């Protein structure tokens, strides 16, 4: 009996401890959730005709009404109904979507639930004009080989890297150490290196936008040294990159991959990076990308600067001729080439199948050369090789998406109906895959592959969704595309935009040697974002979209690169055209 009583007492005591424990745990979670309750929005805002949504995260007061407040009058203009709550498996966040699409009146607003407020945002037709300028101006601020003295941002430094560069390894044209005049171009972002891979895809993205809508990019728009010269400032800025690319081409047409030093510049201004810098080996992927962008440039600059346009076409054709002598992919790479710069090659972290071949880049070169020259050899190459390529996310890793879109959108050369049908199918298949990801992601993110520069991948999937919308007029694609921009501009777990100086809560601690070393502030830089492979010791590893930290030491998540910006500008402009 005593034993029985003891058991009862023991069980009762255990139960009490458990209940106390659970309630303590509950109250801990509640405290945590209360702290983390937030309303996240696109911190720039929404065009009047867009679907407009915010996310309420970890709602601690499910029954409390959410009001849409006009920031100027402080008056409520709508009371929102909330949809059912979804739990996001990756972050553990409980999310409720708030839809205020019916509001189309231009103005500045915020959402409010009791004391909880969202960041402010705008509704209007012209709200992306300033962000577009800020993003484009970042290229000017990254120019290499000149003095920068910018009254708008205060960014300034004396001329840098005036000795670029020396040949790294002996090849058929040069001895190691020979000097090649290759001053110019843009610092890529994380260091002061210059890469053909990112420079080509960035210029191609932006020139394509110009061709589609030249009026969006007038002279005087960017307040750069060439403003007022009668030429679009976008074209002036892109010419700065193109003319550097020309210097990276060898006499036989092959193109050197990158220009960089042997050490990463740490916390110094560009002009303080005085180490000897080298042109590293040539490659067929870079040579093909060069051919493609030079062909695009030859068309774009034809009416503005025919002499320069002819140089670009000559460079493109020479590069193509070199590729004909190299039927297999070739990369001149030597151990130690990447001691002070990124490799931009297949690696443990870059495992995409498209990096095992250069067929995507050759296909792109063929398309652009065909459009530029009308020569049927290029069209034949494209038709013969299209099936071998895959439409994935456009980047230096795979140039097929831009190649296919340019083929569809051009109207200068004859196209084959059969090829057009095949291309449309490829785009739509990709868009459907991406849309399925959006629909299974509580944060509605189109990219579930959180690796280095996941933000760029998310943005690029948004661009594919817009293409699919243009082909089908299916509204689901468009809504999903808008949500990718929303994610980048603050409608995310971090309630933060991934671009310096844009939005009310932008990324602050960017990993950039000039910013870290001299405390300068450079607006309009798009950081790489969540990276589950984060190896910097600061961003959490293997946490999907949570593998991110706004910390200047996190070079794997908080570094900017020029091609991130080019992609974001493309998404933004494409969405503003709809
Ligand atoms: Ca100009």
CSV table of C-alpha atoms and ligand atoms in Angstrom, one decimal, residues 218-221 224-237, ligand 1:
chain,number,residue,atom,x,y,z
A,218,UNK,CA,17.8,58.7,-71.3
A,219,UNK,CA,20.9,60.9,-71.3
A,220,UNK,CA,21.3,62.7,-68.0
A,221,UNK,CA,19.5,60.0,-66.0
A,224,UNK,CA,27.7,60.4,-64.4
A,225,UNK,CA,30.6,62.2,-66.1
A,226,UNK,CA,29.0,61.4,-69.5
A,227,UNK,CA,25.6,62.9,-68.6
A,228,UNK,CA,24.8,65.6,-71.1
A,229,UNK,CA,26.7,64.1,-74.0
A,230,UNK,CA,23.5,63.2,-75.9
A,231,UNK,CA,23.9,59.5,-75.4
A,232,UNK,CA,21.9,57.3,-73.0
A,233,UNK,CA,23.8,57.2,-69.7
A,234,UNK,CA,23.1,53.5,-69.5
A,235,UNK,CA,24.9,53.0,-72.8
A,236,UNK,CA,27.8,55.3,-71.6
A,237,UNK,CA,28.1,53.1,-68.5
B,1,LIG,CA1,25.1,60.3,-71.5
